[in-house]
Amino acid sequence: MFSAGLVALGAQISFVPAIAAIPEILTLNDAVALALQNNRNVQNAAAEAEKTDAALAALRTRRYPNLNLRYTGAQQLNALNFEFKRGSLGNLSSGEAIPTTDTTIPTPKQWENQGQAVVAQPLAQLYRLSLEIEQVGLAKTAAEEQYRQARTAVVNEVRKTYFAILESQSALRAVREAMGFYTELERLMADHLRQQAILRADLLEVRSKLARARYDATRTENALTAQKEQLNHLMGRDLATPFSVSPAVEPARPELDLAAAVARARERRPEIREAKLKARQAEYGIRIKRSEYIPDVDLIFSYTRLPEMEIMPKDYAYAGIRVSWEPFDWGRRSQELSERKKTLAQANTAVREAESLVMMEVSQRWRTLRESHQYLDLARLNAEAAQERLRVVMDRYRQQTALTKDLLQTQAQAAEADHQVHQALVACQTAHADFQKALGGE
């Protein structure tokens, strides 16, 4: 009778308790789209690229005429008197002196207003400005590469978190299945212990396995909750938003060989592009510093409104060319130029370092990807073998040639083998996500 009960129980091993309905089924593509739209790191990277647009537009305005207005209002603190000696302004044709006597012209202590407007159009500086605009343009492109890198990193993190949720859900299903099996087995064995058909140690062993399964279920549920909160955080929404993920699908096997993968990564990885852009920025920095040896030349027009005094003109205006040059700087520009050259050398070294790191990462991800597919094949074969062993033990148990302990152990091995298939599938998907990130794609 006890054997018949276990046989009936074995037929229900695959039973999985119903999981509460969840309002949203979140696909991987939806999760990626939400993250790219709402993730805060991606938004900050986009804002950084937009800041360079504003900086570039501001720099371009320096090519246009510069209008400078200046006003001075002041109260005289002491009298300003103009003294003219007799004949200091010359003589008339009649020989009379101008002025005929010593003359003093006083000015009252009053509030004086003076204004000046200067319009300057840079000429020689236009060459340096064009270099600076090109340099900031490269900074803008580098910021866009950083934006691409932020998007790629977020997509990869979303995928890995999504796959971790799949793995935790698979583990939770396996643990709940084991809980159902051990709960029913405990009930049967308690009945047969009262009939003295089994030993008490057998019942205690089953209760121990049930307690372990309950603990594993709690731990897995906590991990699953934390992973869902992490995915909600990456998608930029409330951490408590409920959702469920779609089942795992085996990705296609990689078609690229290692050499083609490395070549594609060197072309597409934003880290390499950014390093090359910084090297070009350093080159422009050298050219900008050399341009400082050229004198500044401006085409200017100035108009000055002078304080109101009887003997002075009211207005003063002129137009011309203004030249500013520092011929001797105690070697300052030379040292700054040397610094820029060292910066360029560092930038070129950074390019080689980025290329080396990318090549190493692509090689590692490519090998891991191949291993993950091989391990998936191995896990499936192990699961098939475990299911076959379970079928044989069940047949032997019906014939009373196998012990209860053997049945429990074989069932646990079969459940573990099935879970390892899900783990291998998730690991394969994670390896694909890492490989796509290594190639520089989203």
Short mmCIF file of C-alpha atoms in Angstrom, two decimals:
data_model
loop_
_atom_site.label_atom_id
_atom_site.label_comp_id
_atom_site.label_asym_id
_atom_site.label_seq_id
_atom_site.Cartn_x
_atom_site.Cartn_y
_atom_site.Cartn_z
CA MET A 1 0.00 0.00 0.00
CA PHE A 2 2.88 2.34 0.87
CA SER A 3 4.53 1.47 -2.45
CA ALA A 4 1.37 2.28 -4.38
CA GLY A 5 1.15 5.67 -2.62
CA LEU A 6 4.73 6.56 -3.57
CA VAL A 7 4.14 5.47 -7.16
CA ALA A 8 1.14 7.77 -7.35
CA LEU A 9 3.23 10.52 -5.80
CA GLY A 10 6.01 9.96 -8.31
CA ALA A 11 3.55 10.48 -11.12
CA GLN A 12 2.83 13.94 -9.69
CA ILE A 13 6.46 15.04 -9.29
CA SER A 14 6.16 17.49 -12.16
CA PHE A 15 3.30 19.30 -10.45
CA VAL A 16 4.04 23.00 -9.93
CA PRO A 17 1.84 25.11 -7.65
CA ALA A 18 0.03 27.96 -9.38
CA ILE A 19 1.73 31.34 -9.11
CA ALA A 20 -0.35 34.42 -8.48
CA ALA A 21 -1.23 36.32 -11.60
CA ILE A 22 0.97 39.33 -12.34
CA PRO A 23 -0.51 42.27 -14.28
CA GLU A 24 2.35 42.77 -16.72
CA ILE A 25 4.42 40.43 -18.88
CA LEU A 26 7.62 42.32 -19.59
CA THR A 27 9.55 41.18 -22.64
CA LEU A 28 13.27 41.73 -22.95
CA ASN A 29 12.81 44.19 -25.83
CA ASP A 30 10.30 46.20 -23.78
CA ALA A 31 12.69 46.30 -20.83
CA VAL A 32 15.52 47.54 -23.04
CA ALA A 33 13.30 50.19 -24.65
CA LEU A 34 12.10 51.47 -21.27
CA ALA A 35 15.66 51.61 -19.93
CA LEU A 36 16.93 53.56 -22.95
CA GLN A 37 14.08 56.01 -22.52
CA ASN A 38 14.02 56.46 -18.74
CA ASN A 39 17.38 55.37 -17.33
CA ARG A 40 18.97 58.23 -15.41
CA ASN A 41 22.55 57.49 -16.44
CA VAL A 42 21.52 57.52 -20.11
CA GLN A 43 19.64 60.79 -19.59
CA ASN A 44 22.69 62.38 -17.96
CA ALA A 45 24.92 61.19 -20.81
CA ALA A 46 22.48 62.70 -23.32
CA ALA A 47 22.46 65.97 -21.37
CA GLU A 48 26.27 66.01 -21.42
CA ALA A 49 26.22 65.74 -25.21
CA GLU A 50 23.68 68.58 -25.38
CA LYS A 51 25.93 70.72 -23.18
CA THR A 52 28.69 70.47 -25.78
CA ASP A 53 26.20 71.72 -28.39
CA ALA A 54 25.66 74.84 -26.31
CA ALA A 55 29.41 75.29 -25.75
CA LEU A 56 30.05 74.97 -29.49
CA ALA A 57 27.34 77.50 -30.35
CA ALA A 58 28.73 79.92 -27.76
CA LEU A 59 32.26 79.61 -29.16
CA ARG A 60 31.08 80.36 -32.70
CA THR A 61 29.70 83.71 -31.57
CA ARG A 62 33.24 84.87 -30.80
CA ARG A 63 33.88 85.15 -34.56
CA TYR A 64 31.45 88.06 -34.82
CA PRO A 65 32.06 91.71 -33.88
CA ASN A 66 32.29 92.34 -30.18
CA LEU A 67 30.35 95.36 -28.82
CA ASN A 68 31.55 96.69 -25.50
CA LEU A 69 29.63 99.46 -23.72
CA ARG A 70 31.09 101.28 -20.73
CA TYR A 71 29.58 104.00 -18.60
CA THR A 72 31.24 105.95 -15.81
CA GLY A 73 29.33 108.22 -13.47
CA ALA A 74 31.35 110.10 -10.88
CA GLN A 75 31.15 113.04 -8.51
CA GLN A 76 34.11 115.43 -8.56
CA LEU A 77 35.80 115.69 -5.18
CA ASN A 78 37.82 118.79 -5.96
CA ALA A 79 37.47 121.64 -8.40
CA LEU A 80 39.02 121.14 -11.81
CA ASN A 81 40.41 124.49 -13.00
CA PHE A 82 42.06 125.12 -16.35
CA GLU A 83 44.74 127.86 -16.29
CA PHE A 84 45.94 129.62 -19.47
CA LYS A 85 48.91 131.97 -19.33
CA ARG A 86 48.89 135.16 -21.39
CA GLY A 87 49.77 134.29 -25.00
CA SER A 88 49.83 130.53 -24.34
CA LEU A 89 47.38 130.01 -27.22
CA GLY A 90 49.32 132.17 -29.69
CA ASN A 91 48.88 135.67 -31.11
CA LEU A 92 46.46 137.33 -33.46
CA SER A 93 47.65 138.80 -36.79
CA SER A 94 47.63 142.16 -35.10
CA GLY A 95 50.12 140.88 -32.58
CA GLU A 96 47.66 140.73 -29.71
CA ALA A 97 48.29 137.79 -27.35
CA ILE A 98 45.76 135.02 -26.82
CA PRO A 99 44.66 135.29 -24.09
CA THR A 100 45.51 138.83 -23.41
CA THR A 101 45.85 138.10 -19.66
CA ASP A 102 46.34 135.09 -17.44
CA THR A 103 42.98 133.31 -17.41
CA THR A 104 41.50 130.61 -15.17
CA ILE A 105 38.39 128.67 -16.25
CA PRO A 106 36.79 126.93 -13.24
CA THR A 107 34.54 123.85 -13.40
CA PRO A 108 31.86 123.27 -10.78
CA LYS A 109 31.86 120.23 -8.48
CA GLN A 110 29.08 118.23 -10.06
CA TRP A 111 28.10 114.74 -11.17
CA GLU A 112 29.89 113.85 -14.39
CA ASN A 113 28.74 111.28 -16.98
CA GLN A 114 31.07 109.56 -19.42
CA GLY A 115 30.22 106.75 -21.84
CA GLN A 116 32.16 104.73 -24.39
CA ALA A 117 31.17 102.22 -27.06
CA VAL A 118 33.81 100.06 -28.74
CA VAL A 119 33.12 97.64 -31.61
CA ALA A 120 35.95 95.21 -32.38
CA GLN A 121 36.00 92.67 -35.18
CA PRO A 122 38.71 90.01 -34.62
CA LEU A 123 40.89 89.34 -37.65
CA ALA A 124 44.06 87.40 -36.87
CA GLN A 125 42.25 85.57 -34.03
CA LEU A 126 39.85 83.94 -36.50
CA TYR A 127 42.42 81.24 -37.24
CA ARG A 128 42.73 80.35 -33.55
CA LEU A 129 38.96 80.46 -33.13
CA SER A 130 38.50 78.05 -36.02
CA LEU A 131 40.90 75.62 -34.34
CA GLU A 132 39.07 75.95 -31.02
CA ILE A 133 35.74 75.34 -32.75
CA GLU A 134 37.13 72.18 -34.34
CA GLN A 135 38.44 71.06 -30.96
CA VAL A 136 35.08 71.59 -29.25
CA GLY A 137 33.42 69.79 -32.17
CA LEU A 138 35.61 66.79 -31.40
CA ALA A 139 34.60 67.08 -27.74
CA LYS A 140 30.97 66.99 -28.86
CA THR A 141 31.60 63.83 -30.85
CA ALA A 142 33.41 62.32 -27.86
CA ALA A 143 30.40 63.13 -25.66
CA GLU A 144 28.17 61.37 -28.19
CA GLU A 145 30.43 58.31 -27.97
CA GLN A 146 30.12 58.44 -24.18
CA TYR A 147 26.35 58.55 -24.68
CA ARG A 148 26.57 55.46 -26.88
CA GLN A 149 28.73 53.77 -24.28
CA ALA A 150 26.19 54.59 -21.56
CA ARG A 151 23.38 53.15 -23.68
CA THR A 152 25.39 50.00 -24.39
CA ALA A 153 26.23 49.53 -20.71
CA VAL A 154 22.60 49.98 -19.65
CA VAL A 155 21.33 47.57 -22.30
CA ASN A 156 23.85 44.97 -21.19
CA GLU A 157 22.94 45.43 -17.53
CA VAL A 158 19.22 45.19 -18.33
CA ARG A 159 19.75 41.98 -20.26
CA LYS A 160 21.86 40.39 -17.52
CA THR A 161 19.36 41.39 -14.83
CA TYR A 162 16.50 40.08 -16.96
CA PHE A 163 18.29 36.77 -17.41
CA ALA A 164 19.06 36.60 -13.69
CA ILE A 165 15.32 36.95 -13.04
CA LEU A 166 14.67 34.08 -15.43
CA GLU A 167 17.20 31.95 -13.57
CA SER A 168 15.68 32.82 -10.18
CA GLN A 169 12.18 32.05 -11.45
CA SER A 170 13.40 28.70 -12.72
CA ALA A 171 15.05 27.97 -9.37
CA LEU A 172 11.88 29.00 -7.55
CA ARG A 173 9.77 26.66 -9.66
CA ALA A 174 12.17 23.81 -8.95
CA VAL A 175 12.14 24.53 -5.21
CA ARG A 176 8.35 24.75 -5.10
CA GLU A 177 8.13 21.50 -6.99
CA ALA A 178 10.39 19.89 -4.41
CA MET A 179 8.30 21.38 -1.60
CA GLY A 180 5.15 19.85 -3.06
CA PHE A 181 6.86 16.49 -3.42
CA TYR A 182 8.27 16.48 0.12
CA THR A 183 5.01 17.74 1.66
CA GLU A 184 3.03 14.90 0.15
CA LEU A 185 5.77 12.39 0.95
CA GLU A 186 5.82 13.59 4.57
CA ARG A 187 2.08 12.99 4.85
CA LEU A 188 2.35 9.48 3.44
CA MET A 189 5.33 8.53 5.57
CA ALA A 190 3.66 9.90 8.73
CA ASP A 191 0.70 7.63 8.06
CA HIS A 192 2.94 4.62 7.52
CA LEU A 193 5.02 5.43 10.60
CA ARG A 194 1.87 5.14 12.66
CA GLN A 195 1.41 1.74 11.00
CA GLN A 196 5.06 0.97 11.86
CA ALA A 197 5.80 0.30 8.19
CA ILE A 198 8.87 2.59 8.12
CA LEU A 199 11.48 3.87 10.54
CA ARG A 200 11.20 7.26 12.25
CA ALA A 201 14.59 8.21 10.74
CA ASP A 202 13.05 8.04 7.26
CA LEU A 203 10.35 10.52 8.26
CA LEU A 204 12.86 12.88 9.90
CA GLU A 205 15.00 12.83 6.77
CA VAL A 206 12.03 13.85 4.63
CA ARG A 207 11.12 16.62 7.09
CA SER A 208 14.70 17.88 6.96
CA LYS A 209 14.58 18.00 3.16
CA LEU A 210 11.23 19.83 3.32
CA ALA A 211 12.63 22.42 5.73
CA ARG A 212 15.62 22.91 3.46
CA ALA A 213 13.33 23.38 0.46
CA ARG A 214 11.30 26.00 2.35
CA TYR A 215 14.46 27.87 3.27
CA ASP A 216 15.68 27.74 -0.34
CA ALA A 217 12.30 29.03 -1.50
CA THR A 218 12.47 32.02 0.89
CA ARG A 219 16.01 32.83 -0.12
CA THR A 220 15.19 32.55 -3.84
CA GLU A 221 12.07 34.72 -3.46
CA ASN A 222 14.14 37.41 -1.73
CA ALA A 223 16.76 37.28 -4.50
CA LEU A 224 14.01 37.47 -7.13
CA THR A 225 12.45 40.51 -5.45
CA ALA A 226 15.82 42.28 -5.32
CA GLN A 227 16.47 41.49 -8.99
CA LYS A 228 13.08 42.87 -10.01
CA GLU A 229 13.76 46.03 -8.03
CA GLN A 230 17.10 46.33 -9.81
CA LEU A 231 15.43 45.98 -13.22
CA ASN A 232 12.79 48.56 -12.30
CA HIS A 233 15.60 50.89 -11.21
CA LEU A 234 17.37 50.42 -14.54
CA MET A 235 14.11 51.18 -16.36
CA GLY A 236 13.68 54.37 -14.30
CA ARG A 237 10.35 53.47 -12.74
CA ASP A 238 8.97 52.73 -9.27
CA LEU A 239 10.86 49.87 -7.62
CA ALA A 240 7.64 48.16 -6.51
CA THR A 241 6.12 47.98 -10.00
CA PRO A 242 5.05 44.32 -10.43
CA PHE A 243 5.89 42.41 -13.60
CA SER A 244 6.74 38.97 -14.90
CA VAL A 245 9.28 38.03 -17.55
CA SER A 246 8.75 35.98 -20.68
CA PRO A 247 10.28 32.48 -20.93
CA ALA A 248 13.90 32.06 -21.93
CA VAL A 249 14.66 31.29 -25.57
CA GLU A 250 17.88 29.74 -26.75
CA PRO A 251 19.87 32.32 -28.78
CA ALA A 252 21.35 31.46 -32.14
CA ARG A 253 24.89 30.20 -32.15
CA PRO A 254 27.52 32.82 -33.08
CA GLU A 255 28.42 33.06 -36.75
CA LEU A 256 31.46 35.36 -36.43
CA ASP A 257 34.92 33.93 -36.10
CA LEU A 258 37.30 35.55 -33.64
CA ALA A 259 39.17 37.64 -36.21
CA ALA A 260 35.95 39.09 -37.64
CA ALA A 261 34.64 39.80 -34.14
CA VAL A 262 37.80 41.67 -33.17
CA ALA A 263 37.70 43.70 -36.41
CA ARG A 264 34.08 44.68 -35.82
CA ALA A 265 34.76 45.65 -32.21
CA ARG A 266 37.71 47.86 -33.19
CA GLU A 267 35.43 49.67 -35.59
CA ARG A 268 32.37 50.03 -33.35
CA ARG A 269 33.49 50.20 -29.73
CA PRO A 270 32.85 53.71 -28.34
CA GLU A 271 35.88 53.45 -26.04
CA ILE A 272 38.23 53.24 -29.02
CA ARG A 273 36.43 56.00 -30.88
CA GLU A 274 36.52 58.24 -27.83
CA ALA A 275 40.24 57.60 -27.30
CA LYS A 276 40.97 58.50 -30.93
CA LEU A 277 38.87 61.66 -30.63
CA LYS A 278 40.82 62.71 -27.55
CA ALA A 279 44.06 62.19 -29.47
CA ARG A 280 42.76 64.49 -32.20
CA GLN A 281 41.73 67.02 -29.56
CA ALA A 282 45.29 66.94 -28.23
CA GLU A 283 46.59 67.64 -31.75
CA TYR A 284 44.32 70.66 -32.01
CA GLY A 285 45.52 71.76 -28.57
CA ILE A 286 49.08 71.93 -29.94
CA ARG A 287 47.99 73.93 -32.98
CA ILE A 288 46.00 76.32 -30.80
CA LYS A 289 48.95 76.90 -28.53
CA ARG A 290 51.22 77.59 -31.53
CA SER A 291 48.70 80.10 -32.86
CA GLU A 292 49.25 82.21 -29.74
CA TYR A 293 52.57 83.34 -31.26
CA ILE A 294 50.50 85.26 -33.84
CA PRO A 295 49.66 88.85 -32.72
CA ASP A 296 46.01 89.63 -32.04
CA VAL A 297 44.67 92.03 -34.68
CA ASP A 298 41.23 93.68 -34.42
CA LEU A 299 39.40 96.09 -36.64
CA ILE A 300 37.86 98.55 -34.17
CA PHE A 301 35.54 101.52 -33.98
CA SER A 302 35.31 103.58 -30.78
CA TYR A 303 32.95 106.33 -29.74
CA THR A 304 33.38 108.22 -26.45
CA ARG A 305 31.00 110.70 -24.87
CA LEU A 306 33.10 113.02 -22.70
CA PRO A 307 31.99 114.88 -19.58
CA GLU A 308 30.36 118.20 -20.28
CA MET A 309 33.00 120.91 -19.96
CA GLU A 310 32.97 124.21 -21.75
CA ILE A 311 36.43 124.02 -23.23
CA MET A 312 36.38 120.31 -24.18
CA PRO A 313 34.66 118.52 -27.08
CA LYS A 314 31.54 116.55 -26.26
CA ASP A 315 32.25 113.53 -28.45
CA TYR A 316 35.28 111.60 -29.60
CA ALA A 317 35.23 108.80 -32.22
CA TYR A 318 37.84 106.88 -34.16
CA ALA A 319 38.22 103.75 -36.33
CA GLY A 320 41.33 101.74 -37.01
CA ILE A 321 43.33 98.61 -36.31
CA ARG A 322 44.37 97.42 -32.88
CA VAL A 323 47.37 95.08 -32.53
CA SER A 324 48.21 93.24 -29.33
CA TRP A 325 51.31 91.07 -29.03
CA GLU A 326 53.44 89.69 -26.26
CA PRO A 327 56.87 89.18 -27.85
CA PHE A 328 58.64 88.05 -24.71
CA ASP A 329 56.94 85.71 -22.22
CA TRP A 330 59.92 84.24 -20.33
CA GLY A 331 59.40 80.87 -22.04
CA ARG A 332 55.81 80.42 -20.86
CA ARG A 333 54.32 79.53 -24.25
CA SER A 334 57.17 77.16 -24.98
CA GLN A 335 56.58 75.26 -21.76
CA GLU A 336 52.82 75.16 -22.35
CA LEU A 337 53.48 73.82 -25.86
CA SER A 338 55.71 71.12 -24.40
CA GLU A 339 52.89 70.18 -22.03
CA ARG A 340 50.43 69.86 -24.93
CA LYS A 341 52.86 67.57 -26.78
CA LYS A 342 53.07 65.29 -23.76
CA THR A 343 49.28 65.27 -23.61
CA LEU A 344 49.21 64.11 -27.23
CA ALA A 345 51.66 61.32 -26.45
CA GLN A 346 49.45 60.20 -23.57
CA ALA A 347 46.38 60.26 -25.80
CA ASN A 348 48.08 58.09 -28.43
CA THR A 349 49.08 55.64 -25.71
CA ALA A 350 45.47 55.59 -24.49
CA VAL A 351 44.31 54.64 -27.99
CA ARG A 352 46.65 51.65 -28.07
CA GLU A 353 45.59 50.68 -24.55
CA ALA A 354 41.89 50.87 -25.46
CA GLU A 355 42.42 48.74 -28.56
CA SER A 356 44.34 46.14 -26.57
CA LEU A 357 41.69 45.95 -23.85
CA VAL A 358 38.91 45.65 -26.41
CA MET A 359 40.70 42.87 -28.27
CA MET A 360 41.26 40.99 -25.01
CA GLU A 361 37.63 41.43 -23.94
CA VAL A 362 36.27 40.28 -27.30
CA SER A 363 38.49 37.19 -27.22
CA GLN A 364 37.35 36.29 -23.72
CA ARG A 365 33.66 36.87 -24.50
CA TRP A 366 33.92 34.87 -27.71
CA ARG A 367 35.45 31.89 -25.88
CA THR A 368 32.89 32.16 -23.07
CA LEU A 369 30.09 32.20 -25.65
CA ARG A 370 31.32 28.99 -27.24
CA GLU A 371 31.67 27.35 -23.85
CA SER A 372 28.14 28.37 -22.86
CA HIS A 373 26.62 26.66 -25.90
CA GLN A 374 28.63 23.51 -25.25
CA TYR A 375 27.61 23.53 -21.59
CA LEU A 376 23.95 23.91 -22.61
CA ASP A 377 24.26 20.78 -24.77
CA LEU A 378 25.89 18.97 -21.86
CA ALA A 379 23.20 20.06 -19.39
CA ARG A 380 20.45 18.82 -21.68
CA LEU A 381 22.12 15.43 -22.03
CA ASN A 382 22.52 15.25 -18.25
CA ALA A 383 18.84 16.12 -17.77
CA GLU A 384 17.79 13.38 -20.21
CA ALA A 385 20.00 10.87 -18.39
CA ALA A 386 18.61 11.95 -15.00
CA GLN A 387 15.03 11.55 -16.19
CA GLU A 388 15.84 8.10 -17.52
CA ARG A 389 17.44 7.12 -14.20
CA LEU A 390 14.34 8.36 -12.37
CA ARG A 391 12.12 6.24 -14.63
CA VAL A 392 14.25 3.14 -13.93
CA VAL A 393 14.22 3.71 -10.16
CA MET A 394 10.45 4.22 -10.22
CA ASP A 395 10.06 0.89 -12.04
CA ARG A 396 12.34 -0.79 -9.52
CA TYR A 397 10.42 0.80 -6.67
CA ARG A 398 7.16 -0.60 -8.03
CA GLN A 399 8.81 -3.99 -7.98
CA GLN A 400 10.02 -3.28 -4.39
CA THR A 401 13.68 -3.66 -5.39
CA ALA A 402 14.63 -0.02 -4.62
CA LEU A 403 14.63 1.86 -1.32
CA THR A 404 12.76 5.04 -0.53
CA LYS A 405 16.08 6.82 -0.05
CA ASP A 406 17.15 5.85 -3.57
CA LEU A 407 13.90 7.20 -4.99
CA LEU A 408 14.29 10.52 -3.14
CA GLN A 409 17.89 10.91 -4.19
CA THR A 410 17.15 10.11 -7.83
CA GLN A 411 14.21 12.52 -7.88
CA ALA A 412 16.37 15.29 -6.42
CA GLN A 413 19.06 14.62 -9.00
CA ALA A 414 16.50 14.82 -11.81
CA ALA A 415 15.10 18.11 -10.51
CA GLU A 416 18.62 19.53 -10.14
CA ALA A 417 19.52 18.42 -13.67
CA ASP A 418 16.41 20.13 -15.05
CA HIS A 419 17.31 23.31 -13.17
CA GLN A 420 20.85 23.16 -14.55
CA VAL A 421 19.37 23.20 -18.05
CA HIS A 422 17.63 26.48 -17.22
CA GLN A 423 20.83 27.81 -15.67
CA ALA A 424 22.81 26.85 -18.76
CA LEU A 425 20.22 28.52 -21.01
CA VAL A 426 20.35 31.74 -18.99
CA ALA A 427 24.16 31.60 -18.93
CA CYS A 428 24.11 31.24 -22.72
CA GLN A 429 21.86 34.29 -23.05
CA THR A 430 24.10 36.26 -20.68
CA ALA A 431 27.16 35.27 -22.71
CA HIS A 432 25.43 36.53 -25.86
CA ALA A 433 24.63 39.84 -24.15
CA ASP A 434 28.24 40.26 -23.03
CA PHE A 435 29.48 39.36 -26.51
CA GLN A 436 27.20 41.94 -28.13
CA LYS A 437 28.45 44.57 -25.67
CA ALA A 438 32.04 43.59 -26.45
CA LEU A 439 31.30 44.14 -30.15
CA GLY A 440 30.02 47.64 -29.38
CA GLY A 441 26.39 47.03 -30.25
CA GLU A 442 23.27 47.61 -28.20
#
